[in-house]
Amino acid sequence: MYCGGMQRHLRTLLFLLLSFGLVPEVAAQARAETAPIRFSVAGGFNISRLTCPLPAVEDLPFEGIDIDNGSRIGLVAGGLVDFRVAPGIGVLTGGLLSTRGGTLKIDLSDFPELPELPPPGEFPGGALEMDLRIIYVDVPMFLTAGIARWGEQRVEVIGGGMLGLKADARVKVKFAGISADEPFDEGLPAVDFGLSAGGRYSCGNIFAAAYYTWGLTDLTENDAPDPINHRYFTVIGGWRF
């Protein structure tokens, strides 16, 4: 009888100790989960390119021309805001300063000599390089959905619309030892809209996210036979308050 009573009291005491130890932690996690609004600072980079419809080499009027439509790496920085709308579901928006664009390289090293050029047959040759840099203020309009969680760690899928507000555009051209850096705002649309999809990992206040964006806006504003759009992959990390 005495031993049975002691065991019951010990079990009760152990239950109370565990309760007092776990309840604050559970409550803290619940408060973090149910916080309706959370602000973040973020920074990272993107890899972007333009879908320039380049002619095939065999379609060019001259031999010895090599064309390469390349990508460029740009910085990304700004702030984000999370709105929780339901358990595990939220809306992500904010403002990110994003540098993107693309590069174009036309190699004329093997360009044939043209007798009609003065002096006879001379051509500068080399490579014509163009670097188009466009700075946007990106406003994500994402939905977030949690797919896994353990402790303070969480994995979410994110995706939705991306609204890019053009802030600046410049083009840098290099050819035959001469370079020029000029504004390139004329003819570019003020808004670049796209669709994004990716994921986000968070541990406590630290997070990292990656997403790919398919640009839907024709940067030529329908002035070219084929549209030119942005394609870019973004990686960011930061701190959630």
PDB file of C-alpha atoms in Angstrom:
ATOM      1  CA  MET A   1       0.000   0.000   0.000  1.00  0.00           C
ATOM      2  CA  TYR A   2       2.716   2.408   0.988  1.00  0.00           C
ATOM      3  CA  CYS A   3       4.765   1.688  -2.137  1.00  0.00           C
ATOM      4  CA  GLY A   4       1.687   2.018  -4.370  1.00  0.00           C
ATOM      5  CA  GLY A   5       0.841   5.401  -2.850  1.00  0.00           C
ATOM      6  CA  MET A   6       4.385   6.640  -3.303  1.00  0.00           C
ATOM      7  CA  GLN A   7       4.376   5.605  -6.970  1.00  0.00           C
ATOM      8  CA  ARG A   8       1.145   7.493  -7.582  1.00  0.00           C
ATOM      9  CA  HIS A   9       2.543  10.627  -5.918  1.00  0.00           C
ATOM     10  CA  LEU A  10       5.780  10.358  -7.908  1.00  0.00           C
ATOM     11  CA  ARG A  11       3.861  10.009 -11.159  1.00  0.00           C
ATOM     12  CA  THR A  12       1.760  13.055 -10.263  1.00  0.00           C
ATOM     13  CA  LEU A  13       4.860  15.081  -9.357  1.00  0.00           C
ATOM     14  CA  LEU A  14       6.609  14.033 -12.568  1.00  0.00           C
ATOM     15  CA  PHE A  15       3.567  15.015 -14.626  1.00  0.00           C
ATOM     16  CA  LEU A  16       3.463  18.444 -12.988  1.00  0.00           C
ATOM     17  CA  LEU A  17       7.175  19.033 -13.563  1.00  0.00           C
ATOM     18  CA  LEU A  18       6.908  18.073 -17.229  1.00  0.00           C
ATOM     19  CA  SER A  19       3.834  20.248 -17.627  1.00  0.00           C
ATOM     20  CA  PHE A  20       5.513  23.304 -16.138  1.00  0.00           C
ATOM     21  CA  GLY A  21       8.588  22.671 -18.277  1.00  0.00           C
ATOM     22  CA  LEU A  22       6.832  22.071 -21.599  1.00  0.00           C
ATOM     23  CA  VAL A  23       3.868  24.425 -21.466  1.00  0.00           C
ATOM     24  CA  PRO A  24       5.941  27.629 -21.768  1.00  0.00           C
ATOM     25  CA  GLU A  25       7.842  26.187 -24.756  1.00  0.00           C
ATOM     26  CA  VAL A  26       4.647  25.081 -26.473  1.00  0.00           C
ATOM     27  CA  ALA A  27       3.045  28.441 -25.767  1.00  0.00           C
ATOM     28  CA  ALA A  28       6.063  30.264 -27.200  1.00  0.00           C
ATOM     29  CA  GLN A  29       5.918  28.201 -30.381  1.00  0.00           C
ATOM     30  CA  ALA A  30       2.187  28.792 -30.631  1.00  0.00           C
ATOM     31  CA  ARG A  31       2.679  32.541 -30.299  1.00  0.00           C
ATOM     32  CA  ALA A  32       5.320  32.482 -33.028  1.00  0.00           C
ATOM     33  CA  GLU A  33       3.067  30.410 -35.270  1.00  0.00           C
ATOM     34  CA  THR A  34       0.002  32.557 -34.728  1.00  0.00           C
ATOM     35  CA  ALA A  35       1.751  35.920 -35.088  1.00  0.00           C
ATOM     36  CA  PRO A  36      -0.428  37.585 -37.737  1.00  0.00           C
ATOM     37  CA  ILE A  37       2.366  39.749 -39.207  1.00  0.00           C
ATOM     38  CA  ARG A  38       6.140  39.199 -39.328  1.00  0.00           C
ATOM     39  CA  PHE A  39       8.715  41.517 -40.914  1.00  0.00           C
ATOM     40  CA  SER A  40      12.004  40.374 -42.453  1.00  0.00           C
ATOM     41  CA  VAL A  41      15.172  41.805 -43.926  1.00  0.00           C
ATOM     42  CA  ALA A  42      16.676  39.820 -46.793  1.00  0.00           C
ATOM     43  CA  GLY A  43      19.605  39.812 -49.176  1.00  0.00           C
ATOM     44  CA  GLY A  44      21.046  37.553 -51.836  1.00  0.00           C
ATOM     45  CA  PHE A  45      21.527  37.266 -55.579  1.00  0.00           C
ATOM     46  CA  ASN A  46      19.851  36.200 -58.781  1.00  0.00           C
ATOM     47  CA  ILE A  47      20.980  34.648 -62.043  1.00  0.00           C
ATOM     48  CA  SER A  48      19.064  36.149 -64.948  1.00  0.00           C
ATOM     49  CA  ARG A  49      18.948  35.941 -68.700  1.00  0.00           C
ATOM     50  CA  LEU A  50      16.819  37.251 -71.548  1.00  0.00           C
ATOM     51  CA  THR A  51      14.964  35.035 -73.996  1.00  0.00           C
ATOM     52  CA  CYS A  52      16.495  36.717 -77.047  1.00  0.00           C
ATOM     53  CA  PRO A  53      15.406  34.876 -80.232  1.00  0.00           C
ATOM     54  CA  LEU A  54      18.830  34.691 -81.855  1.00  0.00           C
ATOM     55  CA  PRO A  55      19.233  33.477 -85.441  1.00  0.00           C
ATOM     56  CA  ALA A  56      20.994  30.198 -86.005  1.00  0.00           C
ATOM     57  CA  VAL A  57      24.597  30.496 -87.176  1.00  0.00           C
ATOM     58  CA  GLU A  58      23.776  28.737 -90.432  1.00  0.00           C
ATOM     59  CA  ASP A  59      21.097  31.372 -91.149  1.00  0.00           C
ATOM     60  CA  LEU A  60      23.527  34.304 -90.980  1.00  0.00           C
ATOM     61  CA  PRO A  61      24.599  35.953 -94.240  1.00  0.00           C
ATOM     62  CA  PHE A  62      28.299  35.555 -93.360  1.00  0.00           C
ATOM     63  CA  GLU A  63      30.390  32.745 -91.980  1.00  0.00           C
ATOM     64  CA  GLY A  64      32.673  33.119 -88.974  1.00  0.00           C
ATOM     65  CA  ILE A  65      30.106  34.688 -86.614  1.00  0.00           C
ATOM     66  CA  ASP A  66      29.386  33.129 -83.215  1.00  0.00           C
ATOM     67  CA  ILE A  67      26.504  34.469 -81.086  1.00  0.00           C
ATOM     68  CA  ASP A  68      26.066  33.714 -77.375  1.00  0.00           C
ATOM     69  CA  ASN A  69      23.097  34.836 -75.278  1.00  0.00           C
ATOM     70  CA  GLY A  70      24.415  34.656 -71.717  1.00  0.00           C
ATOM     71  CA  SER A  71      23.225  35.245 -68.170  1.00  0.00           C
ATOM     72  CA  ARG A  72      24.302  37.771 -65.559  1.00  0.00           C
ATOM     73  CA  ILE A  73      24.447  37.734 -61.746  1.00  0.00           C
ATOM     74  CA  GLY A  74      22.830  40.579 -59.813  1.00  0.00           C
ATOM     75  CA  LEU A  75      22.338  41.533 -56.184  1.00  0.00           C
ATOM     76  CA  VAL A  76      18.998  41.374 -54.360  1.00  0.00           C
ATOM     77  CA  ALA A  77      18.187  43.202 -51.097  1.00  0.00           C
ATOM     78  CA  GLY A  78      15.157  44.575 -49.279  1.00  0.00           C
ATOM     79  CA  GLY A  79      12.385  43.745 -46.837  1.00  0.00           C
ATOM     80  CA  LEU A  80       9.544  41.235 -46.695  1.00  0.00           C
ATOM     81  CA  VAL A  81       6.270  40.962 -44.809  1.00  0.00           C
ATOM     82  CA  ASP A  82       4.463  37.732 -43.896  1.00  0.00           C
ATOM     83  CA  PHE A  83       0.723  37.735 -43.214  1.00  0.00           C
ATOM     84  CA  ARG A  84      -0.678  34.589 -41.622  1.00  0.00           C
ATOM     85  CA  VAL A  85      -4.202  33.889 -42.890  1.00  0.00           C
ATOM     86  CA  ALA A  86      -4.728  30.320 -41.624  1.00  0.00           C
ATOM     87  CA  PRO A  87      -2.734  27.605 -39.816  1.00  0.00           C
ATOM     88  CA  GLY A  88       0.213  26.838 -42.101  1.00  0.00           C
ATOM     89  CA  ILE A  89      -0.989  29.245 -44.817  1.00  0.00           C
ATOM     90  CA  GLY A  90       0.161  32.814 -45.379  1.00  0.00           C
ATOM     91  CA  VAL A  91       0.759  35.664 -47.800  1.00  0.00           C
ATOM     92  CA  LEU A  92       4.265  36.959 -48.513  1.00  0.00           C
ATOM     93  CA  THR A  93       4.959  40.396 -49.978  1.00  0.00           C
ATOM     94  CA  GLY A  94       7.395  43.287 -49.591  1.00  0.00           C
ATOM     95  CA  GLY A  95       9.958  45.125 -51.687  1.00  0.00           C
ATOM     96  CA  LEU A  96      13.242  43.757 -53.056  1.00  0.00           C
ATOM     97  CA  LEU A  97      15.755  45.776 -55.040  1.00  0.00           C
ATOM     98  CA  SER A  98      16.701  43.366 -57.814  1.00  0.00           C
ATOM     99  CA  THR A  99      19.342  43.740 -60.550  1.00  0.00           C
ATOM    100  CA  ARG A 100      18.825  41.578 -63.604  1.00  0.00           C
ATOM    101  CA  GLY A 101      19.084  41.587 -67.396  1.00  0.00           C
ATOM    102  CA  GLY A 102      21.390  39.588 -69.635  1.00  0.00           C
ATOM    103  CA  THR A 103      24.468  39.563 -71.794  1.00  0.00           C
ATOM    104  CA  LEU A 104      25.022  39.180 -75.530  1.00  0.00           C
ATOM    105  CA  LYS A 105      28.345  38.290 -77.127  1.00  0.00           C
ATOM    106  CA  ILE A 106      28.935  38.275 -80.878  1.00  0.00           C
ATOM    107  CA  ASP A 107      32.340  36.814 -81.741  1.00  0.00           C
ATOM    108  CA  LEU A 108      33.664  38.206 -85.025  1.00  0.00           C
ATOM    109  CA  SER A 109      37.149  36.769 -84.722  1.00  0.00           C
ATOM    110  CA  ASP A 110      36.694  34.553 -87.776  1.00  0.00           C
ATOM    111  CA  PHE A 111      34.735  37.100 -89.770  1.00  0.00           C
ATOM    112  CA  PRO A 112      35.869  36.982 -93.412  1.00  0.00           C
ATOM    113  CA  GLU A 113      37.751  39.839 -95.009  1.00  0.00           C
ATOM    114  CA  LEU A 114      35.619  42.192 -97.090  1.00  0.00           C
ATOM    115  CA  PRO A 115      37.451  43.787-100.020  1.00  0.00           C
ATOM    116  CA  GLU A 116      35.068  46.734-100.130  1.00  0.00           C
ATOM    117  CA  LEU A 117      36.143  47.935 -96.669  1.00  0.00           C
ATOM    118  CA  PRO A 118      38.830  50.668 -96.646  1.00  0.00           C
ATOM    119  CA  PRO A 119      41.675  49.881 -96.339  1.00  0.00           C
ATOM    120  CA  PRO A 120      41.093  46.753 -98.402  1.00  0.00           C
ATOM    121  CA  GLY A 121      39.780  43.846 -96.413  1.00  0.00           C
ATOM    122  CA  GLU A 122      40.495  45.166 -92.921  1.00  0.00           C
ATOM    123  CA  PHE A 123      37.886  44.572 -90.200  1.00  0.00           C
ATOM    124  CA  PRO A 124      38.325  45.196 -86.454  1.00  0.00           C
ATOM    125  CA  GLY A 125      37.234  41.644 -85.602  1.00  0.00           C
ATOM    126  CA  GLY A 126      37.195  40.469 -82.006  1.00  0.00           C
ATOM    127  CA  ALA A 127      34.027  40.233 -79.912  1.00  0.00           C
ATOM    128  CA  LEU A 128      31.128  42.625 -79.545  1.00  0.00           C
ATOM    129  CA  GLU A 129      29.922  42.373 -75.923  1.00  0.00           C
ATOM    130  CA  MET A 130      26.704  43.866 -74.550  1.00  0.00           C
ATOM    131  CA  ASP A 131      25.677  43.803 -70.879  1.00  0.00           C
ATOM    132  CA  LEU A 132      22.109  44.949 -70.206  1.00  0.00           C
ATOM    133  CA  ARG A 133      21.539  45.773 -66.515  1.00  0.00           C
ATOM    134  CA  ILE A 134      18.026  46.623 -65.332  1.00  0.00           C
ATOM    135  CA  ILE A 135      17.245  47.483 -61.708  1.00  0.00           C
ATOM    136  CA  TYR A 136      13.740  46.697 -60.481  1.00  0.00           C
ATOM    137  CA  VAL A 137      11.852  46.998 -57.225  1.00  0.00           C
ATOM    138  CA  ASP A 138      10.319  43.540 -57.059  1.00  0.00           C
ATOM    139  CA  VAL A 139       7.036  43.195 -55.181  1.00  0.00           C
ATOM    140  CA  PRO A 140       6.278  39.495 -54.572  1.00  0.00           C
ATOM    141  CA  MET A 141       2.634  38.477 -54.270  1.00  0.00           C
ATOM    142  CA  PHE A 142       3.198  34.964 -52.952  1.00  0.00           C
ATOM    143  CA  LEU A 143       1.147  32.375 -51.145  1.00  0.00           C
ATOM    144  CA  THR A 144       3.065  30.266 -48.603  1.00  0.00           C
ATOM    145  CA  ALA A 145       2.114  26.799 -47.414  1.00  0.00           C
ATOM    146  CA  GLY A 146       3.945  24.734 -44.803  1.00  0.00           C
ATOM    147  CA  ILE A 147       4.763  21.175 -45.866  1.00  0.00           C
ATOM    148  CA  ALA A 148       7.044  20.053 -43.002  1.00  0.00           C
ATOM    149  CA  ARG A 149       7.920  21.154 -39.495  1.00  0.00           C
ATOM    150  CA  TRP A 150      10.070  19.835 -36.649  1.00  0.00           C
ATOM    151  CA  GLY A 151      10.934  21.936 -33.627  1.00  0.00           C
ATOM    152  CA  GLU A 152      11.727  25.466 -34.770  1.00  0.00           C
ATOM    153  CA  GLN A 153      12.491  24.345 -38.314  1.00  0.00           C
ATOM    154  CA  ARG A 154       9.957  24.688 -41.077  1.00  0.00           C
ATOM    155  CA  VAL A 155       9.794  24.040 -44.820  1.00  0.00           C
ATOM    156  CA  GLU A 156       7.286  25.873 -47.035  1.00  0.00           C
ATOM    157  CA  VAL A 157       6.426  26.083 -50.688  1.00  0.00           C
ATOM    158  CA  ILE A 158       6.048  29.628 -51.997  1.00  0.00           C
ATOM    159  CA  GLY A 159       4.734  30.983 -55.273  1.00  0.00           C
ATOM    160  CA  GLY A 160       2.562  33.490 -57.062  1.00  0.00           C
ATOM    161  CA  GLY A 161       2.920  36.723 -58.991  1.00  0.00           C
ATOM    162  CA  MET A 162       5.986  38.949 -59.144  1.00  0.00           C
ATOM    163  CA  LEU A 163       5.584  42.623 -59.957  1.00  0.00           C
ATOM    164  CA  GLY A 164       8.800  44.345 -61.060  1.00  0.00           C
ATOM    165  CA  LEU A 165       8.818  48.154 -61.043  1.00  0.00           C
ATOM    166  CA  LYS A 166      11.636  49.477 -63.235  1.00  0.00           C
ATOM    167  CA  ALA A 167      13.995  51.859 -61.435  1.00  0.00           C
ATOM    168  CA  ASP A 168      16.957  52.116 -63.822  1.00  0.00           C
ATOM    169  CA  ALA A 169      18.388  50.520 -66.964  1.00  0.00           C
ATOM    170  CA  ARG A 170      21.813  50.792 -68.565  1.00  0.00           C
ATOM    171  CA  VAL A 171      23.669  48.979 -71.324  1.00  0.00           C
ATOM    172  CA  LYS A 172      27.431  48.544 -71.509  1.00  0.00           C
ATOM    173  CA  VAL A 173      28.967  47.843 -74.931  1.00  0.00           C
ATOM    174  CA  LYS A 174      32.544  46.763 -75.666  1.00  0.00           C
ATOM    175  CA  PHE A 175      34.037  46.363 -79.128  1.00  0.00           C
ATOM    176  CA  ALA A 176      37.481  46.799 -80.702  1.00  0.00           C
ATOM    177  CA  GLY A 177      38.967  48.246 -77.510  1.00  0.00           C
ATOM    178  CA  ILE A 178      36.191  50.832 -77.126  1.00  0.00           C
ATOM    179  CA  SER A 179      33.568  50.692 -74.366  1.00  0.00           C
ATOM    180  CA  ALA A 180      30.462  52.738 -73.649  1.00  0.00           C
ATOM    181  CA  ASP A 181      28.001  52.764 -70.761  1.00  0.00           C
ATOM    182  CA  GLU A 182      24.725  54.429 -71.639  1.00  0.00           C
ATOM    183  CA  PRO A 183      21.157  54.684 -70.222  1.00  0.00           C
ATOM    184  CA  PHE A 184      18.723  52.227 -71.756  1.00  0.00           C
ATOM    185  CA  ASP A 185      15.349  53.339 -70.388  1.00  0.00           C
ATOM    186  CA  GLU A 186      13.705  54.253 -73.662  1.00  0.00           C
ATOM    187  CA  GLY A 187      11.419  51.564 -75.008  1.00  0.00           C
ATOM    188  CA  LEU A 188      11.444  49.382 -71.889  1.00  0.00           C
ATOM    189  CA  PRO A 189       8.108  48.833 -70.098  1.00  0.00           C
ATOM    190  CA  ALA A 190       7.835  50.362 -66.633  1.00  0.00           C
ATOM    191  CA  VAL A 191       6.406  47.150 -65.152  1.00  0.00           C
ATOM    192  CA  ASP A 192       7.701  43.603 -65.601  1.00  0.00           C
ATOM    193  CA  PHE A 193       5.200  40.986 -64.439  1.00  0.00           C
ATOM    194  CA  GLY A 194       6.047  37.324 -63.913  1.00  0.00           C
ATOM    195  CA  LEU A 195       5.111  34.097 -62.155  1.00  0.00           C
ATOM    196  CA  SER A 196       7.353  32.570 -59.489  1.00  0.00           C
ATOM    197  CA  ALA A 197       7.609  29.212 -57.727  1.00  0.00           C
ATOM    198  CA  GLY A 198      10.023  27.942 -55.096  1.00  0.00           C
ATOM    199  CA  GLY A 199      10.503  27.125 -51.440  1.00  0.00           C
ATOM    200  CA  ARG A 200      11.573  28.560 -48.103  1.00  0.00           C
ATOM    201  CA  TYR A 201      13.351  27.050 -45.104  1.00  0.00           C
ATOM    202  CA  SER A 202      13.310  28.718 -41.685  1.00  0.00           C
ATOM    203  CA  CYS A 203      14.857  27.918 -38.321  1.00  0.00           C
ATOM    204  CA  GLY A 204      13.777  30.274 -35.591  1.00  0.00           C
ATOM    205  CA  ASN A 205      14.324  33.790 -36.913  1.00  0.00           C
ATOM    206  CA  ILE A 206      16.695  32.766 -39.728  1.00  0.00           C
ATOM    207  CA  PHE A 207      15.380  31.861 -43.165  1.00  0.00           C
ATOM    208  CA  ALA A 208      16.549  31.051 -46.678  1.00  0.00           C
ATOM    209  CA  ALA A 209      14.452  30.978 -49.844  1.00  0.00           C
ATOM    210  CA  ALA A 210      14.907  30.190 -53.521  1.00  0.00           C
ATOM    211  CA  TYR A 211      12.494  30.690 -56.407  1.00  0.00           C
ATOM    212  CA  TYR A 212      12.431  30.772 -60.199  1.00  0.00           C
ATOM    213  CA  THR A 213      10.538  33.490 -62.079  1.00  0.00           C
ATOM    214  CA  TRP A 214       9.119  33.291 -65.578  1.00  0.00           C
ATOM    215  CA  GLY A 215       8.761  36.839 -66.927  1.00  0.00           C
ATOM    216  CA  LEU A 216       5.549  37.365 -68.895  1.00  0.00           C
ATOM    217  CA  THR A 217       6.095  40.966 -70.038  1.00  0.00           C
ATOM    218  CA  ASP A 218       7.518  41.492 -73.510  1.00  0.00           C
ATOM    219  CA  LEU A 219      10.426  43.903 -72.981  1.00  0.00           C
ATOM    220  CA  THR A 220      10.151  45.056 -76.604  1.00  0.00           C
ATOM    221  CA  GLU A 221       6.498  46.065 -76.025  1.00  0.00           C
ATOM    222  CA  ASN A 222       5.502  43.989 -79.069  1.00  0.00           C
ATOM    223  CA  ASP A 223       7.900  45.878 -81.373  1.00  0.00           C
ATOM    224  CA  ALA A 224       9.835  42.711 -82.280  1.00  0.00           C
ATOM    225  CA  PRO A 225       8.578  39.642 -84.168  1.00  0.00           C
ATOM    226  CA  ASP A 226       9.360  37.467 -81.132  1.00  0.00           C
ATOM    227  CA  PRO A 227       8.940  38.557 -77.497  1.00  0.00           C
ATOM    228  CA  ILE A 228      11.902  39.029 -75.159  1.00  0.00           C
ATOM    229  CA  ASN A 229      11.223  38.039 -71.556  1.00  0.00           C
ATOM    230  CA  HIS A 230      13.131  37.730 -68.311  1.00  0.00           C
ATOM    231  CA  ARG A 231      14.017  34.368 -66.776  1.00  0.00           C
ATOM    232  CA  TYR A 232      15.756  34.459 -63.393  1.00  0.00           C
ATOM    233  CA  PHE A 233      16.569  32.287 -60.384  1.00  0.00           C
ATOM    234  CA  THR A 234      16.742  34.057 -57.011  1.00  0.00           C
ATOM    235  CA  VAL A 235      18.387  32.949 -53.761  1.00  0.00           C
ATOM    236  CA  ILE A 236      17.918  35.055 -50.621  1.00  0.00           C
ATOM    237  CA  GLY A 237      18.398  34.705 -46.887  1.00  0.00           C
ATOM    238  CA  GLY A 238      17.646  36.891 -43.924  1.00  0.00           C
ATOM    239  CA  TRP A 239      16.229  37.487 -40.474  1.00  0.00           C
ATOM    240  CA  ARG A 240      12.567  37.443 -39.457  1.00  0.00           C
ATOM    241  CA  PHE A 241      11.566  39.652 -36.552  1.00  0.00           C
TER     242      PHE A 241
END
